[in-house]
Short mmCIF file of C-alpha atoms and ligand atoms in Angstrom, two decimals:
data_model
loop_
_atom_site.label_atom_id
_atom_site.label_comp_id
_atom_site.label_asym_id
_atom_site.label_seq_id
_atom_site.Cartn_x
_atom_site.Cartn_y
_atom_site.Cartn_z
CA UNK A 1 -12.69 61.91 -39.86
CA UNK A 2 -11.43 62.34 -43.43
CA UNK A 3 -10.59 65.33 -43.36
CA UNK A 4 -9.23 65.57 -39.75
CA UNK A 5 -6.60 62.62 -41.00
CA UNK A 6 -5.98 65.02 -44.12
CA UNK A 7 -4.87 67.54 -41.98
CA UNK A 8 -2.89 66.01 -39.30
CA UNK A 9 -0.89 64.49 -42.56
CA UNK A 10 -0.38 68.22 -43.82
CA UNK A 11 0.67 68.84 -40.01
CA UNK A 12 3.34 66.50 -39.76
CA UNK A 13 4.70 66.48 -43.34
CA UNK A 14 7.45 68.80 -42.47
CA UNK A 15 8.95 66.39 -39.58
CA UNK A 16 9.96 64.31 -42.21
CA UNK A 17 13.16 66.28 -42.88
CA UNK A 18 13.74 65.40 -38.99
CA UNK A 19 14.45 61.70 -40.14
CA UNK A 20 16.59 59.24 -41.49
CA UNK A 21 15.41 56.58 -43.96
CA UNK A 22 17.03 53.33 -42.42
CA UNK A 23 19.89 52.07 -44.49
CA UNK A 24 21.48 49.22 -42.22
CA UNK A 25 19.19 47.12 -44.16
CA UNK A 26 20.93 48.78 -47.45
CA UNK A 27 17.35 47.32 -48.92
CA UNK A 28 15.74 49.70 -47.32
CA UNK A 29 17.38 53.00 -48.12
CA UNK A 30 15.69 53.03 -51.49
CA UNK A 31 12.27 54.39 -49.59
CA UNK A 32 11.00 57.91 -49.99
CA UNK A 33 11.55 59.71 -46.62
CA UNK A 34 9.13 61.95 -47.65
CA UNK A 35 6.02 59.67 -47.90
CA UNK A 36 4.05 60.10 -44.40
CA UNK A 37 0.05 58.28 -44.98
CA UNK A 38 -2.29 56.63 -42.41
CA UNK A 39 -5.53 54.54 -42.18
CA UNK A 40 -7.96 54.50 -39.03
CA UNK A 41 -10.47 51.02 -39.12
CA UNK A 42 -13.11 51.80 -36.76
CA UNK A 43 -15.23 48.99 -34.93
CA UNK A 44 -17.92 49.27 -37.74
CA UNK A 45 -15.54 48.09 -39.72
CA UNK A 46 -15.14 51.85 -41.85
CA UNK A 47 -12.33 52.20 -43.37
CA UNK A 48 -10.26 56.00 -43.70
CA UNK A 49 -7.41 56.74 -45.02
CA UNK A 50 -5.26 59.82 -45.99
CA UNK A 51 -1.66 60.76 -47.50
CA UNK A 52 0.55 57.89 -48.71
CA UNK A 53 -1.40 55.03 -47.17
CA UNK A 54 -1.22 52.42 -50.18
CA UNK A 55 2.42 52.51 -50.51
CA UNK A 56 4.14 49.03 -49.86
CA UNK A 57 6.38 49.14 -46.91
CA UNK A 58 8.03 45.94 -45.02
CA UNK A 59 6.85 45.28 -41.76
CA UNK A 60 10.21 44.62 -40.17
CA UNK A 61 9.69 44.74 -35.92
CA UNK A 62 5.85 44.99 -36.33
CA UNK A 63 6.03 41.05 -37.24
CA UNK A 64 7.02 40.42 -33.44
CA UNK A 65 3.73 40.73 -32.32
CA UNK A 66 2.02 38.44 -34.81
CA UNK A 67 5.01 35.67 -34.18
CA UNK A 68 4.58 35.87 -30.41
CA UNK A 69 0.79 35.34 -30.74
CA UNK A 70 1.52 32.06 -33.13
CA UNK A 71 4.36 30.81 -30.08
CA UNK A 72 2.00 31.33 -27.61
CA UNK A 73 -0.36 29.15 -29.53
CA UNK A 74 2.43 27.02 -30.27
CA UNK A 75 4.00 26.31 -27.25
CA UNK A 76 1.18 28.09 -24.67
CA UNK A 77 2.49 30.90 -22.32
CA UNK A 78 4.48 29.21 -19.73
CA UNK A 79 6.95 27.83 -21.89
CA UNK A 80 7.30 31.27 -24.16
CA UNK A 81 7.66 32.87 -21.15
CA UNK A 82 10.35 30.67 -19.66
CA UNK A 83 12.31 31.71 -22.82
CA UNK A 84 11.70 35.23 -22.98
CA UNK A 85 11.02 37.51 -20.33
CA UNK A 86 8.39 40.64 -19.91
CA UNK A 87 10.52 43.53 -18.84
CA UNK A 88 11.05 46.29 -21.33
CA UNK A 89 15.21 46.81 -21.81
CA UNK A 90 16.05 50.96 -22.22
CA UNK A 91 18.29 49.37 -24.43
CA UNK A 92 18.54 50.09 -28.36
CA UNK A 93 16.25 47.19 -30.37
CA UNK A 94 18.93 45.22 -31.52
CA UNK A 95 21.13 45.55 -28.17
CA UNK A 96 22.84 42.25 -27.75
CA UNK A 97 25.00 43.09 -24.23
CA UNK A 98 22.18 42.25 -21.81
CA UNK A 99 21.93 38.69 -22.75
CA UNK A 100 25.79 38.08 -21.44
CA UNK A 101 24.53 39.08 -17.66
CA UNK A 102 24.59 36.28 -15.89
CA UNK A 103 21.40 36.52 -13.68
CA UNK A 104 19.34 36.94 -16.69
CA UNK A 105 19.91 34.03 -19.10
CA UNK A 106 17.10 34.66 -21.31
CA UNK A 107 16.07 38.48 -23.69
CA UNK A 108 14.08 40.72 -21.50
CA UNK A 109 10.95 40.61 -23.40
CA UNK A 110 9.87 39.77 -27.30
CA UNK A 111 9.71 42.59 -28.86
CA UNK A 112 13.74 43.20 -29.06
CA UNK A 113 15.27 41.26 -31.57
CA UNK A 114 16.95 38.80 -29.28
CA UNK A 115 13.58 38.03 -27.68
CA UNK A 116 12.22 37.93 -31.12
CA UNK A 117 14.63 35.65 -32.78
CA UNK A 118 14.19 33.63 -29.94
CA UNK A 119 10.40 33.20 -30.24
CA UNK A 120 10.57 32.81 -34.15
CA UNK A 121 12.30 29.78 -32.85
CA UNK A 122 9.34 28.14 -30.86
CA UNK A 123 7.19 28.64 -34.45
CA UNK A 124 6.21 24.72 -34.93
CA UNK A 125 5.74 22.63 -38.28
CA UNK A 126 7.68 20.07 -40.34
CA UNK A 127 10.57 22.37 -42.25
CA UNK A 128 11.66 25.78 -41.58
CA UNK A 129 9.58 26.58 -44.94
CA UNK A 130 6.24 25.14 -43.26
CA UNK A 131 7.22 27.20 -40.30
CA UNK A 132 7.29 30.31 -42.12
CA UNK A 133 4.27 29.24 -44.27
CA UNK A 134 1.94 28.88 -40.89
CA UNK A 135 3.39 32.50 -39.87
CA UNK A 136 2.29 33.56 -43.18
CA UNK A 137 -1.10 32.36 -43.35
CA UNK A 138 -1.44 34.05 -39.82
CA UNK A 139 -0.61 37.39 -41.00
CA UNK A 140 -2.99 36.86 -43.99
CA UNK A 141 -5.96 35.90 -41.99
CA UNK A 142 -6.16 38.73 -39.25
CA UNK A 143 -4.87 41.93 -42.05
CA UNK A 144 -7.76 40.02 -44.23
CA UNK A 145 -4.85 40.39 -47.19
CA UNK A 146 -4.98 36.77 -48.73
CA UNK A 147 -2.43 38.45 -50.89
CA UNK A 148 0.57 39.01 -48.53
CA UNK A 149 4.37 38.30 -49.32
CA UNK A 150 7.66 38.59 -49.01
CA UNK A 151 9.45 41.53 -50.34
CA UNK A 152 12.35 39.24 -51.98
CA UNK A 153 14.89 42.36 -52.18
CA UNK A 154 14.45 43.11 -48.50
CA UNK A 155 14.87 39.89 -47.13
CA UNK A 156 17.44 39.22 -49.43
CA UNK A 157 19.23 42.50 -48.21
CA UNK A 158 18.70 41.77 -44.34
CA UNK A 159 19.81 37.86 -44.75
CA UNK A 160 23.10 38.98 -46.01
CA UNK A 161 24.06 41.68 -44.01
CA UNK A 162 22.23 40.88 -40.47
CA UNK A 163 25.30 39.74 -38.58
CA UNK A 164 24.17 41.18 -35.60
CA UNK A 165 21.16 39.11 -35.18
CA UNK A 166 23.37 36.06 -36.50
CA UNK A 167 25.66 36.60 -33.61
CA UNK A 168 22.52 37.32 -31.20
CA UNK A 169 20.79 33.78 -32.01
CA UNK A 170 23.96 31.85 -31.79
CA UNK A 171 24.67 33.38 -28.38
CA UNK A 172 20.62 32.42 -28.13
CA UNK A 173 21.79 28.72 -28.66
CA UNK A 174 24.57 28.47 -26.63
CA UNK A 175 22.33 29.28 -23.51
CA UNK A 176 19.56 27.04 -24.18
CA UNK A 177 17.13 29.45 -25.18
CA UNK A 178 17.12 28.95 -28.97
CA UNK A 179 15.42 25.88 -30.04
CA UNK A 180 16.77 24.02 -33.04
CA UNK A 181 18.36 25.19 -35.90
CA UNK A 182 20.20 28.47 -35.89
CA UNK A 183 20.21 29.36 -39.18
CA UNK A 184 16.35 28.12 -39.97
CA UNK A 185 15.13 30.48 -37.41
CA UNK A 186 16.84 33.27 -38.40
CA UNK A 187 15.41 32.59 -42.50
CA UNK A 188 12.18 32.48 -41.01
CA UNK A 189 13.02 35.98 -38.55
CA UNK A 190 14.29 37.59 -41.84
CA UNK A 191 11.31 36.82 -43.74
CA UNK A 192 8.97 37.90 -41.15
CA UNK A 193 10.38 41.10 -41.49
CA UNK A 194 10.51 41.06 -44.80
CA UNK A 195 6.61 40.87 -45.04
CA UNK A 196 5.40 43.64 -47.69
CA UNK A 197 2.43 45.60 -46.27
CA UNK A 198 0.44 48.82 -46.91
CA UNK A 199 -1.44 51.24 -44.16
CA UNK A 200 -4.42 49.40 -44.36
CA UNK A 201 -3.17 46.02 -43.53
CA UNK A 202 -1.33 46.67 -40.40
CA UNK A 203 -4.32 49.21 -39.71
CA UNK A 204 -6.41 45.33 -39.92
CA UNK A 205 -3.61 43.78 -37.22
CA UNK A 206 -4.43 46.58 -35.12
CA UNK A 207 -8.06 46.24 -35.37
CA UNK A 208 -8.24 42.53 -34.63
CA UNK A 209 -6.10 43.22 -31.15
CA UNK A 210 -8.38 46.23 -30.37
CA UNK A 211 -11.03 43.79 -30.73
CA UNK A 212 -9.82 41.02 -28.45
CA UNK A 213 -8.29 38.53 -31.04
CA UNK A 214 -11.45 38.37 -32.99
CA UNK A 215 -11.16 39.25 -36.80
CA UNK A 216 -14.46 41.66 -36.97
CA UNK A 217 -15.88 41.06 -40.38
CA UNK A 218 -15.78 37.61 -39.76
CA UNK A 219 -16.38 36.98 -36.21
CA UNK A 220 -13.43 34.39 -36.00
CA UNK A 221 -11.50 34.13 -32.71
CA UNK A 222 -8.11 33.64 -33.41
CA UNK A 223 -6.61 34.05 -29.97
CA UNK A 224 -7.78 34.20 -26.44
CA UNK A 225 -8.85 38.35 -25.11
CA UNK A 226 -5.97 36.94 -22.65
CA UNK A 227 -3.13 36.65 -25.30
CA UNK A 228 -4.34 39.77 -27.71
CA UNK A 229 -3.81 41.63 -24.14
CA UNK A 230 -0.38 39.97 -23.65
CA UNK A 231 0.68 41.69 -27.12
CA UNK A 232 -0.87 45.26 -26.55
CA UNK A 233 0.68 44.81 -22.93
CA UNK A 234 4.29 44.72 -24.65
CA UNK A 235 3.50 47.63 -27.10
CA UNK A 236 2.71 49.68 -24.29
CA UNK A 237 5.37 49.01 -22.41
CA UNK A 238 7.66 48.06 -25.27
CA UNK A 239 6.45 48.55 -28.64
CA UNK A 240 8.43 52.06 -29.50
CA UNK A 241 11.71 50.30 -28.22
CA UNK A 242 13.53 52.59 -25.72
CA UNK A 243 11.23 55.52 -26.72
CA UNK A 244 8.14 53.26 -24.84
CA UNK A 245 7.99 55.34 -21.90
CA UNK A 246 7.74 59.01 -22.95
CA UNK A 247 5.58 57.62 -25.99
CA UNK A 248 3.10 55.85 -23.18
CA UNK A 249 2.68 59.84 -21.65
CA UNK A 250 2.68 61.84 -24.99
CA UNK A 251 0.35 59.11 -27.14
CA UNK A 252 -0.64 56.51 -24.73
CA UNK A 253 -1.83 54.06 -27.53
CA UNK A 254 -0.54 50.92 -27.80
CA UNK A 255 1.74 50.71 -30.75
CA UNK A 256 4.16 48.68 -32.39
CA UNK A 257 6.67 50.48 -35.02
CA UNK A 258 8.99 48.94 -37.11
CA UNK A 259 12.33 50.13 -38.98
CA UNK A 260 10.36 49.96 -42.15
CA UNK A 261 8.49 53.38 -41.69
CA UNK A 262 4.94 51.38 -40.15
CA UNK A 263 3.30 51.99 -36.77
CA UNK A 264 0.54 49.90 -35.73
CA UNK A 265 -1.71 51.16 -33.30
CA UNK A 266 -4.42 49.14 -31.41
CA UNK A 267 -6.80 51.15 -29.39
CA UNK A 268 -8.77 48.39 -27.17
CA UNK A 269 -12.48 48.37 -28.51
CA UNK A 270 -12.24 51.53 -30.57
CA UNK A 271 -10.09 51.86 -33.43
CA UNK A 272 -6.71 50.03 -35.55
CA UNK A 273 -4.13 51.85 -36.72
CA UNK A 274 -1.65 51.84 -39.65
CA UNK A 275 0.73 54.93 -40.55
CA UNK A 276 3.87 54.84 -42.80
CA UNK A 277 6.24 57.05 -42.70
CA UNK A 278 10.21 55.64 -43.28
CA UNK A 279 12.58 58.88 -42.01
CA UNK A 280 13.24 57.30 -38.66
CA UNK A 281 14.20 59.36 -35.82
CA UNK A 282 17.52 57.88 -33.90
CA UNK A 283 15.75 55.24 -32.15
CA UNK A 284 14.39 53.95 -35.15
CA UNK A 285 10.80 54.80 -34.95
CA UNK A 286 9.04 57.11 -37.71
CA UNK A 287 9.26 60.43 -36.82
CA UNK A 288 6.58 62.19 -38.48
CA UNK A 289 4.29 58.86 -37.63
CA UNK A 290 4.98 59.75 -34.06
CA UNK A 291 3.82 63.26 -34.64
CA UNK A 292 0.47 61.72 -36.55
CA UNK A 293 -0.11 59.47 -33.71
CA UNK A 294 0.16 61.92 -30.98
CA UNK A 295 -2.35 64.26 -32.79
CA UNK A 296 -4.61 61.99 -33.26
CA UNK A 297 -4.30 60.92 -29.68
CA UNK A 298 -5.09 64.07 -28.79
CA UNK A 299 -8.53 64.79 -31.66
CA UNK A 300 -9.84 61.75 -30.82
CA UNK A 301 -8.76 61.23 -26.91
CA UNK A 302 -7.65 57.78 -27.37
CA UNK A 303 -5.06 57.58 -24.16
CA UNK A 304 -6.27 54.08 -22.44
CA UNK A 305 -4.61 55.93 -19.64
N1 LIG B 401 14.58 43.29 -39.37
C1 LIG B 401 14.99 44.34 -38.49
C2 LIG B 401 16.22 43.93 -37.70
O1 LIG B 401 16.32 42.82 -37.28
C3 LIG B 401 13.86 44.66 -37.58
C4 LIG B 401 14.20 45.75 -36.61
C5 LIG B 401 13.14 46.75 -36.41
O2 LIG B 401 12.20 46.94 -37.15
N2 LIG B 401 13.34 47.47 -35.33
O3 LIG B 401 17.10 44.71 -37.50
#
């Protein structure tokens, strides 16, 4: 396995140069687009790993799926679902147009940012820092990293120029589908994103959905098999933003990328998943992690298709 994950690094080193490093975030920009690492957690809990897989990244749209698990719990699925929908857009991830047609009144599905702000929203506790805390401590527990935080710079970075997502959960509020505070959810949205992770953790967040919502060294269930397949469900179907569909042919793994550089993967009862690599292609996923995933796909015939 070692030295099959070696290779397909050496592979896909060269797409690199195909990407940009994201710099909307201006935070951001200061990654090397060069760096391209992975780590595959099997069931028996081993651990492999290859190129740049303990450099820190932030886990920007990856965060979704760990916030929408916590509403869920939160709130349970009928009211997350009456304020978000399940339909995957075609639409760029931070599109905002969509939520102005009429018939819809609520984002398509949670793993766009206007479904996302939206669910950070439902996140319960006392003040918008307890909020965030309980999100936190969430992350924590299922990428067993006790040690977890914000990247300060990043969030920083976003909070100040994310106008886009400031207009996107005011429009949110006007229609009812925001809950409370504007502002506080969008701190804690910013901050989720803003999470500082290496290859191995998200690899762990991918692991614990492959297994059914179960941390595996420990044994702990920390959602329902029911709601861990509500969250693969959307990276299927949404997870690599309006690249979902061709990546559900070419890869057919569930996966959730973020404009960070990370792709977690969660292949049900085999294998987690984290790769880092931060030149984006125009969508905004990683371009050679695309190219890593879809080899690997391939060596280890993990379509669930
Ligand atoms: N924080 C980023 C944003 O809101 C997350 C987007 C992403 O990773 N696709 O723009």
């Amino acid at each position: 396995m070692r030295e099959m994950l070696k290779k397909i690094i050496m592979d896909n080193r060269e797409l690199t140069k195909k990407g940009r490093v994201a710099d909307y975030i201006p935070a951001l920009s200061k990654a090397n687009p060069e760096d391209l690492g992975i780590c595959v957690i099997d069931m028996n809990n081993n651990v492999y790993t290859a190129g740049d897989y303990n450099k820190k990244f932030t886990i920007q749209s990856i965060s979704k799926t760990v916030a929408l698990m916590l509403a869920i719990m939160d709130n349970g699925e009928e009211k997350v679902f009456n304020k978000v929908g399940m339909e995957p857009t075609g639409d760029a991830f931070n599109s905002i147009y969509k939520l102005e047609t009429k018939d819809i009144a609520k984002p398509l599905n949670p793993m766009i940012n206007a479904g996302a702000i939206a669910v950070s929203s439902l996140i319960k506790g006392n003040s918008s820092e307890e909020r965030f805390e309980r999100l936190l401590s969430l992350f924590r527990k299922i990428s067993s990293n006790d040690n977890l935080k914000v990247n300060e710079e990043v969030y920083l970075s976003e909070k100040k120029t994310g106008n886009k997502n400031r207009a996107m959960g005011y429009l949110l509020k006007d229609m009812g589908v925001l809950e409370g505070n504007v502002e506080e959810t969008l701190d804690i949205y910013f901050k989720q994103c803003s999470i500082e992770v290496d290859c191995v953790d998200i690899a762990n967040i991918g692991l614990f959905l492959a297994n059914g919502g179960t941390i595996l060294e420990t044994g702990e269930d920390i959602v329902t098999e029911h709601v861990a397949r509500i969250v693969k469900t959307f990276m299927v179907t949404c997870g690599m933003y309006d690249s979902s569909g061709e990546f559900a042919i070419r890869v057919g793994i569930p996966a959730k990328s973020g404009v960070g550089g990370g792709i977690m993967g969660a292949v049900p009862h085999r294998i987690g998943i984290g790769i880092y690599g931060p030149a984006l292609d125009e969508k905004g996923n990683s371009v050679a992690g695309y190219g890593v995933l879809r080899d690997l796909s391939k060596e280890l015939n993990l379509s669930i298709f």
